[in-house]
PDB file of C-alpha atoms in Angstrom:
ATOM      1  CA  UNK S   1     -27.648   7.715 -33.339  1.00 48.00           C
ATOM      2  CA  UNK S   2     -29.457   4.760 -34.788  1.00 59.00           C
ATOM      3  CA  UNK S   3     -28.816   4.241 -38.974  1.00 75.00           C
ATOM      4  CA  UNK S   4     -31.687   3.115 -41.156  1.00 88.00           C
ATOM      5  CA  UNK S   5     -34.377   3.899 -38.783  1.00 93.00           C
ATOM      6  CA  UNK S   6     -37.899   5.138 -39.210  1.00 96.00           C
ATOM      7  CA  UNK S   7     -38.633   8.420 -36.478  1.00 96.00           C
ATOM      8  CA  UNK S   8     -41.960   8.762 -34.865  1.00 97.00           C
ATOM      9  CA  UNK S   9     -42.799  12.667 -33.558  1.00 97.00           C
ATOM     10  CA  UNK S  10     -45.261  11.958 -30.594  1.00 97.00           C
ATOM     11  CA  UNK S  11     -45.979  16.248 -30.358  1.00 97.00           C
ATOM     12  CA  UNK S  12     -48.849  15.157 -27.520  1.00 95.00           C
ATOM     13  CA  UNK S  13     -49.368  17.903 -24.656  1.00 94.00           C
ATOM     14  CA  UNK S  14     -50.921  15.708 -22.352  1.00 89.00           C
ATOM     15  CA  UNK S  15     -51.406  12.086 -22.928  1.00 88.00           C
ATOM     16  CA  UNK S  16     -48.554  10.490 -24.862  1.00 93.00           C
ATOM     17  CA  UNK S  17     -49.552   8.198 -27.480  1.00 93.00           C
ATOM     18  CA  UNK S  18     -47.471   5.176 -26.111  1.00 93.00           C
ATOM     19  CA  UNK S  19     -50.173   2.337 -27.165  1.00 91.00           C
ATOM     20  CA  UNK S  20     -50.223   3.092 -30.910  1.00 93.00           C
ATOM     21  CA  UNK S  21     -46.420   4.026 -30.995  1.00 96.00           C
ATOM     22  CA  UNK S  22     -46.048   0.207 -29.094  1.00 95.00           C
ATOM     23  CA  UNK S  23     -48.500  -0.923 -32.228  1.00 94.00           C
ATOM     24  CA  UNK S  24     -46.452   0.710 -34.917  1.00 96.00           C
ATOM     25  CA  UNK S  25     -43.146  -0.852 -33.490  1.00 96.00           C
ATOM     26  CA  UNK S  26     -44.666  -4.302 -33.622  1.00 95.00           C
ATOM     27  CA  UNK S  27     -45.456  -3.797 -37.324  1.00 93.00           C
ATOM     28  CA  UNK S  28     -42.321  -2.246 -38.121  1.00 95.00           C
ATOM     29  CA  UNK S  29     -39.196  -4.525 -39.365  1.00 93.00           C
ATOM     30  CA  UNK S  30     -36.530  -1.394 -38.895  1.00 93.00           C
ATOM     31  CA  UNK S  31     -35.505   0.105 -35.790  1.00 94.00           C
ATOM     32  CA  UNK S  32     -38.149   2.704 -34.628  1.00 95.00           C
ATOM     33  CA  UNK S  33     -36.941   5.736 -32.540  1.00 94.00           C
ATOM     34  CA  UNK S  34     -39.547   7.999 -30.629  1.00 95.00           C
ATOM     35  CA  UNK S  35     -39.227  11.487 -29.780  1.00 95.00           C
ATOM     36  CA  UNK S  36     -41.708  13.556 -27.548  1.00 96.00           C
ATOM     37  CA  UNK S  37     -41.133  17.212 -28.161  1.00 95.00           C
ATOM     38  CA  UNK S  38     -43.488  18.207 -25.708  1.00 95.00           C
ATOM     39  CA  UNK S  39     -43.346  16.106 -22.798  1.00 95.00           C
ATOM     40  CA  UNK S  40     -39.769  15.407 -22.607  1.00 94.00           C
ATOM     41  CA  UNK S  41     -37.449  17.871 -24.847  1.00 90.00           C
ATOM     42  CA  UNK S  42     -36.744  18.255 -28.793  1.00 86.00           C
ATOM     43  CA  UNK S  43     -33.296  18.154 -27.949  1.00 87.00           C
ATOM     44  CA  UNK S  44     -33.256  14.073 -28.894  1.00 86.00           C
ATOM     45  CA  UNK S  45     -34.435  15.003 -32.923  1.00 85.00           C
ATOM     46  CA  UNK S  46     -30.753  16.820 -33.298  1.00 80.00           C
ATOM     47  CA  UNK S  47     -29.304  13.603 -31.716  1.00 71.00           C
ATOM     48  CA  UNK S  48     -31.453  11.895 -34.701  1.00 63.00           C
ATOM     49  CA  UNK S  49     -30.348  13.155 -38.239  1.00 68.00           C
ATOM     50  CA  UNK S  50     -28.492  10.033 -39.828  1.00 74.00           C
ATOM     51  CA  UNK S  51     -30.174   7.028 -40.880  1.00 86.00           C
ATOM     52  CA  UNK S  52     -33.984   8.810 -41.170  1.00 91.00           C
ATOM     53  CA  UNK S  53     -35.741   6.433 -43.505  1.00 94.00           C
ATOM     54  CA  UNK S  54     -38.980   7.537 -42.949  1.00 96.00           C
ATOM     55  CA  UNK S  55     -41.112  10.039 -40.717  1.00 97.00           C
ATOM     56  CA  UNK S  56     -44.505   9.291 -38.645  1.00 98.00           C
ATOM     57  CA  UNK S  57     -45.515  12.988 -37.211  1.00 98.00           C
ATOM     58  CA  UNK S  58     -48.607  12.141 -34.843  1.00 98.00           C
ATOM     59  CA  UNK S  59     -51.313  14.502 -33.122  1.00 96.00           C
ATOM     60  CA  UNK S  60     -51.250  17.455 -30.731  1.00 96.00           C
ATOM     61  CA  UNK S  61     -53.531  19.142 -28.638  1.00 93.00           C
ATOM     62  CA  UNK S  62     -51.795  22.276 -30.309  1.00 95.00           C
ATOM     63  CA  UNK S  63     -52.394  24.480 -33.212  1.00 95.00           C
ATOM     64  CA  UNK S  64     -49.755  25.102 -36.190  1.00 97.00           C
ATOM     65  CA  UNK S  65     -50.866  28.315 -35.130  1.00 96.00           C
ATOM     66  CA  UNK S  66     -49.344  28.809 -31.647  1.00 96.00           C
ATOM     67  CA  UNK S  67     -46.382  30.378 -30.410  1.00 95.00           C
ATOM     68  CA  UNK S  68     -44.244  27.835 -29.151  1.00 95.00           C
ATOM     69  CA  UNK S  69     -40.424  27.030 -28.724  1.00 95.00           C
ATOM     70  CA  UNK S  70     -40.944  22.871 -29.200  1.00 96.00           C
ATOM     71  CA  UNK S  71     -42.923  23.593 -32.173  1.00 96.00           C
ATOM     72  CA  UNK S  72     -40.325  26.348 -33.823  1.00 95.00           C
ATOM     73  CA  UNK S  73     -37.855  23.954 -33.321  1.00 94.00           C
ATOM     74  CA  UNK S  74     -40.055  21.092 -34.740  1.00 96.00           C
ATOM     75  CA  UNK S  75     -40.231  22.806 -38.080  1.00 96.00           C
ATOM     76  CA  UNK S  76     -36.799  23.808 -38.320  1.00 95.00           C
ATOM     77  CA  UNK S  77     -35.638  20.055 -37.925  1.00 95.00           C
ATOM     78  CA  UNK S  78     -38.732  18.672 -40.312  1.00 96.00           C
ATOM     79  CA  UNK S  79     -38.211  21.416 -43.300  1.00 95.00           C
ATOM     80  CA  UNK S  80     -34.885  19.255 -44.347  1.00 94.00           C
ATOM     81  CA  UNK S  81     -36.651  15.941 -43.679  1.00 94.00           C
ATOM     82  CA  UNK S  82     -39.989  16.821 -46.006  1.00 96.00           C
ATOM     83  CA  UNK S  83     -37.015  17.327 -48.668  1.00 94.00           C
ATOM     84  CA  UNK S  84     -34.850  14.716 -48.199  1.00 93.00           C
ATOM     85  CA  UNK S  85     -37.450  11.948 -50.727  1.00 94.00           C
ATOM     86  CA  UNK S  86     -38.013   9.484 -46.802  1.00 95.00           C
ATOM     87  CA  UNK S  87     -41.301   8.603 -46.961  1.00 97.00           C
ATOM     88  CA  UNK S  88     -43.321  10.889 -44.410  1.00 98.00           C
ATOM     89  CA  UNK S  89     -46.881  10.288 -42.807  1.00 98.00           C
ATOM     90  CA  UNK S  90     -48.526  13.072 -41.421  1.00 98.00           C
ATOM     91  CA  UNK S  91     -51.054  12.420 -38.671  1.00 98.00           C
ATOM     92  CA  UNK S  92     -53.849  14.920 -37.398  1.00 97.00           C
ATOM     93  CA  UNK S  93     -51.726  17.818 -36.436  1.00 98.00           C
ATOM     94  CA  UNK S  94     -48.856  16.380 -39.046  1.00 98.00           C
ATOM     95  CA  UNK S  95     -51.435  16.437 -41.132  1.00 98.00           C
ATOM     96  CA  UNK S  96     -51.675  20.245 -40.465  1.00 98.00           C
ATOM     97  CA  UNK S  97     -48.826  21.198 -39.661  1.00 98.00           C
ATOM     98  CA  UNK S  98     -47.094  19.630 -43.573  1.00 98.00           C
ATOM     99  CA  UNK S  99     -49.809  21.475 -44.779  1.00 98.00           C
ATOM    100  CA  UNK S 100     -48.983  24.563 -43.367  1.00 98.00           C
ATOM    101  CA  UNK S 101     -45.434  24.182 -44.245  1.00 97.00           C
ATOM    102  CA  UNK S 102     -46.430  23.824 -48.002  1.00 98.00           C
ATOM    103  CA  UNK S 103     -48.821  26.882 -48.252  1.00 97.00           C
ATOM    104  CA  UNK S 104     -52.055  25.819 -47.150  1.00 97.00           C
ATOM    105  CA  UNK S 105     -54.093  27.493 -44.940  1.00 97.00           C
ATOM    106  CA  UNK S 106     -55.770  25.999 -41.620  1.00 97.00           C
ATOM    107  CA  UNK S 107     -58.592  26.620 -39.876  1.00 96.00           C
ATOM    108  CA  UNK S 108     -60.811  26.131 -37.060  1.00 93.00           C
ATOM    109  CA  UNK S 109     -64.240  23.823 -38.570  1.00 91.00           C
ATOM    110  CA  UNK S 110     -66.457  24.646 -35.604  1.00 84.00           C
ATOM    111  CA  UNK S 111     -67.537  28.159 -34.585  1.00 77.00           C
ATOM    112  CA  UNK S 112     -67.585  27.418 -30.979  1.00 81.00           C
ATOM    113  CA  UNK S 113     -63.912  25.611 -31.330  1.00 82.00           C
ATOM    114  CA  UNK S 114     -65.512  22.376 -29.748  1.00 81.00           C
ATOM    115  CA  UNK S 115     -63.926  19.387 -30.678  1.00 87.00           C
ATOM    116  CA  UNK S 116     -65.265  17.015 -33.552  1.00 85.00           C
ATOM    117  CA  UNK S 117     -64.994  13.069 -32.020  1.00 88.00           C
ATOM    118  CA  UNK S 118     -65.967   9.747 -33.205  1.00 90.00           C
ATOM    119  CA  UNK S 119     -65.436   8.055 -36.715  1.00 94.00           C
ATOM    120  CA  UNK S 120     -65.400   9.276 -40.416  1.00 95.00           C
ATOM    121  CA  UNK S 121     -65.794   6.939 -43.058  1.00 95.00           C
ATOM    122  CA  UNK S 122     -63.034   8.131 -45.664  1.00 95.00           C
ATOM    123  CA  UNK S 123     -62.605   7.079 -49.185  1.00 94.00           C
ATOM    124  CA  UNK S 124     -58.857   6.818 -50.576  1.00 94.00           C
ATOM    125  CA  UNK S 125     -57.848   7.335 -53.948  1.00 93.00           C
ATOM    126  CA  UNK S 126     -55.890   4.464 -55.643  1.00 90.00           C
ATOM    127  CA  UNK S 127     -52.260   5.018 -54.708  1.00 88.00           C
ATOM    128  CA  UNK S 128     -49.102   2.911 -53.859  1.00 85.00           C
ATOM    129  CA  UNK S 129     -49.939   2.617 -49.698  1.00 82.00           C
ATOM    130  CA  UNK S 130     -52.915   0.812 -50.278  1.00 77.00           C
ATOM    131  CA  UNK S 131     -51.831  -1.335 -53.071  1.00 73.00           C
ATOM    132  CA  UNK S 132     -52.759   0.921 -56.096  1.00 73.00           C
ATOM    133  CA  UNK S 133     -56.869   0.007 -55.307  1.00 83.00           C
ATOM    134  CA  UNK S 134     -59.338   2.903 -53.644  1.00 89.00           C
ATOM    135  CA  UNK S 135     -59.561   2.139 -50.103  1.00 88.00           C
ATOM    136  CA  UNK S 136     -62.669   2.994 -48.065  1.00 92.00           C
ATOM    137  CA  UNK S 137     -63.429   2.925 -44.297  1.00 93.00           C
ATOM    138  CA  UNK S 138     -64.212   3.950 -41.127  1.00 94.00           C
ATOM    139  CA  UNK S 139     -61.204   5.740 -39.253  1.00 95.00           C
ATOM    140  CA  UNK S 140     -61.345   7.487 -35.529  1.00 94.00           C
ATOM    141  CA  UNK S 141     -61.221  11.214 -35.763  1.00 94.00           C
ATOM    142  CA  UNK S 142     -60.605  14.272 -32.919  1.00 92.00           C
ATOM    143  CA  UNK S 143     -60.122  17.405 -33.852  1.00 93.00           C
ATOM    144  CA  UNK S 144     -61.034  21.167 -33.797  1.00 94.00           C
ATOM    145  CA  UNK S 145     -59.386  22.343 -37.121  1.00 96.00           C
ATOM    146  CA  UNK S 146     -58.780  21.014 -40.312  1.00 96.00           C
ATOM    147  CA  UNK S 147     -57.119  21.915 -44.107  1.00 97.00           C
ATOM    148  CA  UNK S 148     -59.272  24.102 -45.321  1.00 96.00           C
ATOM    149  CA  UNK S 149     -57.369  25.672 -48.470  1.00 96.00           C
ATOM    150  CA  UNK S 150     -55.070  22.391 -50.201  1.00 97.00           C
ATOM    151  CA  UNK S 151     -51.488  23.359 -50.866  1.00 97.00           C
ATOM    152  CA  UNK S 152     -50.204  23.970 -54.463  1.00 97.00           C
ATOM    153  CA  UNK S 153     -48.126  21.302 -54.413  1.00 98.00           C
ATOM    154  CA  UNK S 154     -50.383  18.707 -52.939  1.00 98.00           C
ATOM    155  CA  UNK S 155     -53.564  17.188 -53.863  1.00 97.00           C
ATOM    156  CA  UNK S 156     -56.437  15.286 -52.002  1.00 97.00           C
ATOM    157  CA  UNK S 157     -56.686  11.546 -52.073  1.00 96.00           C
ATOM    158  CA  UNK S 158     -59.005  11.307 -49.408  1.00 95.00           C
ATOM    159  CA  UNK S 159     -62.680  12.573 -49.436  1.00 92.00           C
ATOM    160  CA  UNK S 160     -65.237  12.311 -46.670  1.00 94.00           C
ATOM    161  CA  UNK S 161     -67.886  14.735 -45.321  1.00 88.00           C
ATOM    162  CA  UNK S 162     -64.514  17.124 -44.549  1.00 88.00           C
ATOM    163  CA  UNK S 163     -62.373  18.837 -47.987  1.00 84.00           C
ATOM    164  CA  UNK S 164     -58.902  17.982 -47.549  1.00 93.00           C
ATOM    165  CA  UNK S 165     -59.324  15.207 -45.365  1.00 96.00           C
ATOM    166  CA  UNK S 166     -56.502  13.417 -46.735  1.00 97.00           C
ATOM    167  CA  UNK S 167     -53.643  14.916 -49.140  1.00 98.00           C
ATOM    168  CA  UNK S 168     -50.491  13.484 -51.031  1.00 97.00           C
ATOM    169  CA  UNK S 169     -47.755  15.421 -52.366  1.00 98.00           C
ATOM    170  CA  UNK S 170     -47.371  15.922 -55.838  1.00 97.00           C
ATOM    171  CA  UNK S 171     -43.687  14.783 -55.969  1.00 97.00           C
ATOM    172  CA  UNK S 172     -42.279  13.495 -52.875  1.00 97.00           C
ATOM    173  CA  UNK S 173     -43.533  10.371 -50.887  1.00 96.00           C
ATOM    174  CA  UNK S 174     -45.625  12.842 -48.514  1.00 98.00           C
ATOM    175  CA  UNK S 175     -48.978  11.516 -47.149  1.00 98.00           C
ATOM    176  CA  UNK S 176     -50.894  13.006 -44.728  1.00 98.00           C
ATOM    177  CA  UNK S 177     -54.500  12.533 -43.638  1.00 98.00           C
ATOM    178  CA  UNK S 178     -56.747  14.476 -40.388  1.00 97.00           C
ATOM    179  CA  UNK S 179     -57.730  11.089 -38.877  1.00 96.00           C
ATOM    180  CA  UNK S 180     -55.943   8.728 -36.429  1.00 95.00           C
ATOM    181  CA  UNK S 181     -55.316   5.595 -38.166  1.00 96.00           C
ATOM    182  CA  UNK S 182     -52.777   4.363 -35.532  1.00 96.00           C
ATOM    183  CA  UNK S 183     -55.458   4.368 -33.195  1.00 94.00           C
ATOM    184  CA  UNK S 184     -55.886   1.333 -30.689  1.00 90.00           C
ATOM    185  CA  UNK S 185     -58.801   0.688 -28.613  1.00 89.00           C
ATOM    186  CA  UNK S 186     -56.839   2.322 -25.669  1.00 85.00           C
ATOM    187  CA  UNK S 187     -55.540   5.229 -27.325  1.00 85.00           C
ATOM    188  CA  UNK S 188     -58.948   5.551 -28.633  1.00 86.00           C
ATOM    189  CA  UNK S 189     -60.496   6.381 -24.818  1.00 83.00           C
ATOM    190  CA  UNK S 190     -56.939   8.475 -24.363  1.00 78.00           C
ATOM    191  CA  UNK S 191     -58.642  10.484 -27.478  1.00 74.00           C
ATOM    192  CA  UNK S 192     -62.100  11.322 -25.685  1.00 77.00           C
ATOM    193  CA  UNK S 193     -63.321   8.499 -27.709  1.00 80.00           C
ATOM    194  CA  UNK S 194     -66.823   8.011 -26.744  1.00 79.00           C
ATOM    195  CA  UNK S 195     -68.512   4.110 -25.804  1.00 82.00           C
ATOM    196  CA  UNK S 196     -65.923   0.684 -26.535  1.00 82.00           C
ATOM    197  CA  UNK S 197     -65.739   0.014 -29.890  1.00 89.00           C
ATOM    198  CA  UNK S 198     -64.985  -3.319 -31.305  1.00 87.00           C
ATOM    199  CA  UNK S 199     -61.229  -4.016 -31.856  1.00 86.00           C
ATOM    200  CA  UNK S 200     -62.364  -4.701 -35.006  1.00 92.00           C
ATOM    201  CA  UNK S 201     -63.172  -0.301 -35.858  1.00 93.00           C
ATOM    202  CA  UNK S 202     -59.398  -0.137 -35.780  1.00 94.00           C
ATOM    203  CA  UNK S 203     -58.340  -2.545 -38.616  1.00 94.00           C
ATOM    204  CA  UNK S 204     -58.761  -0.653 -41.422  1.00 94.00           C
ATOM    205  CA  UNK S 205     -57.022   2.692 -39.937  1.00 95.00           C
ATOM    206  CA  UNK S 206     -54.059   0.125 -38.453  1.00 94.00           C
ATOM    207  CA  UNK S 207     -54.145  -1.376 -42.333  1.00 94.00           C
ATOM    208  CA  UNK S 208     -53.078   1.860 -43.592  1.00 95.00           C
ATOM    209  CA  UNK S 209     -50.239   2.464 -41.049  1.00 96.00           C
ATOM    210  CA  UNK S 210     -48.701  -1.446 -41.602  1.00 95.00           C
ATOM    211  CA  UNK S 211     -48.936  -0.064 -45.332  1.00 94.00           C
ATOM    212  CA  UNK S 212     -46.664   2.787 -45.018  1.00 96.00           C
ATOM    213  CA  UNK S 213     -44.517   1.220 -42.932  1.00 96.00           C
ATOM    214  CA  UNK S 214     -43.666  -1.416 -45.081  1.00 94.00           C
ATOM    215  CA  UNK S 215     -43.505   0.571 -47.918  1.00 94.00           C
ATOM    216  CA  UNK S 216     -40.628   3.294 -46.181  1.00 95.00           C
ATOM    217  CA  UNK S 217     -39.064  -0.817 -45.384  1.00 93.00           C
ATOM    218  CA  UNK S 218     -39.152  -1.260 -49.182  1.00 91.00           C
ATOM    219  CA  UNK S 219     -37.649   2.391 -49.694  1.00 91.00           C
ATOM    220  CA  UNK S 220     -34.799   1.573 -47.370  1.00 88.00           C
ATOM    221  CA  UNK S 221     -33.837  -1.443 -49.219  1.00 84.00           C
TER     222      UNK S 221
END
């Protein structure tokens, strides 16, 4: 049981995200523990209650939708966590999933269910991640649904081509956006990304993770 520690959920079905969780423990100053519900077993969360300063819930292949034990027992150990006042970053299906868990409703964008890949320039609202300014850029996206009706008790801070593309909770220190700002240029190909991009397309995206985990640092102090 590690104390004063910030938990990343890696919920992936096939690939694991192991580049950008490496990336987000160079950036972090607390201990980082990682936990792959999928791939290995969510036994290790229940091992991981104490010390929970903050919460990075990454992307799936599934849908908040599905029937599944991992993802039943997922929710059961996040409900206390997105109560608790730890900061919490919701990632692609985090971003979904928190969503769902507040009351809003999610759906699939395309008709044909095909995947939408590439990037998405998204404008953020001034808030205290980013400094307080509006923060714009280009951030990798891959995905087949998306928040299509916004919680009560959250509201949008980031606006793109796609409603709901990045939301904030009214109260508690709950962000969660559709894109993958802890995206690397590896992870990027694990994604389906298409062509190389410059290491360069992942700055702004990797800006905004190094911003919230240095502000759940600043929480823990």
């Amino acid at each position: 049981m590690t104390e004063n520690h910030i938990v990343v959920i890696d919920p992936a079905v096939e690939t694991p995200a192991t580049e950008a969780i490496a990336s987000i423990e160079r950036i972090s100053t607390m201990p980082v523990t990682t936990h792959q519900p999928v791939l290995k077993s969510s036994a290790s969360l229940n091992k991981d209650v104490s010390g929970v300063c903050g919460l990075i819930l990454l992307g799936s292949m599934a849908s908040v939708h599905d029937t599944l034990t991992w993802k039943d027992e997922l929710v059961d150990w996040l409900r206390p966590v997105l109560r608790s006042g730890a900061p919490v970053l919701g990632i692609c299906f985090g971003h979904q999933l928190i969503a769902h868990e507040f009351g809003g409703k999610i759906e699939f964008l395309n008709p044909d269910k095909k995947h939408i890949r590439g990037f998405r320039s998204i404008r953020f609202q001034r808030g205290e991640l980013w400094n307080r300014e509006a923060a714009e850029g280009e951030l990798v996206v891959s995905h087949r649904e998306g928040v299509t009706e916004t919680p009560l008790s959250m509201r949008v801070i980031g606006t793109s081509s796609l409603p709901n593309d990045a939301l904030r909770h009214e109260t508690l220190p709950i962000w969660t956006m559709q894109a993958h700002p802890e995206t690397t240029p590896r992870y990027y190909q694990d994604l389906g990304g298409e062509g190389t991009p410059d290491a360069t397309s992942f700055v702004f995206g990797n800006s905004l993770i190094e911003s919230f985990v240095r502000f759940t640092a600043k929480q823990a102090t």
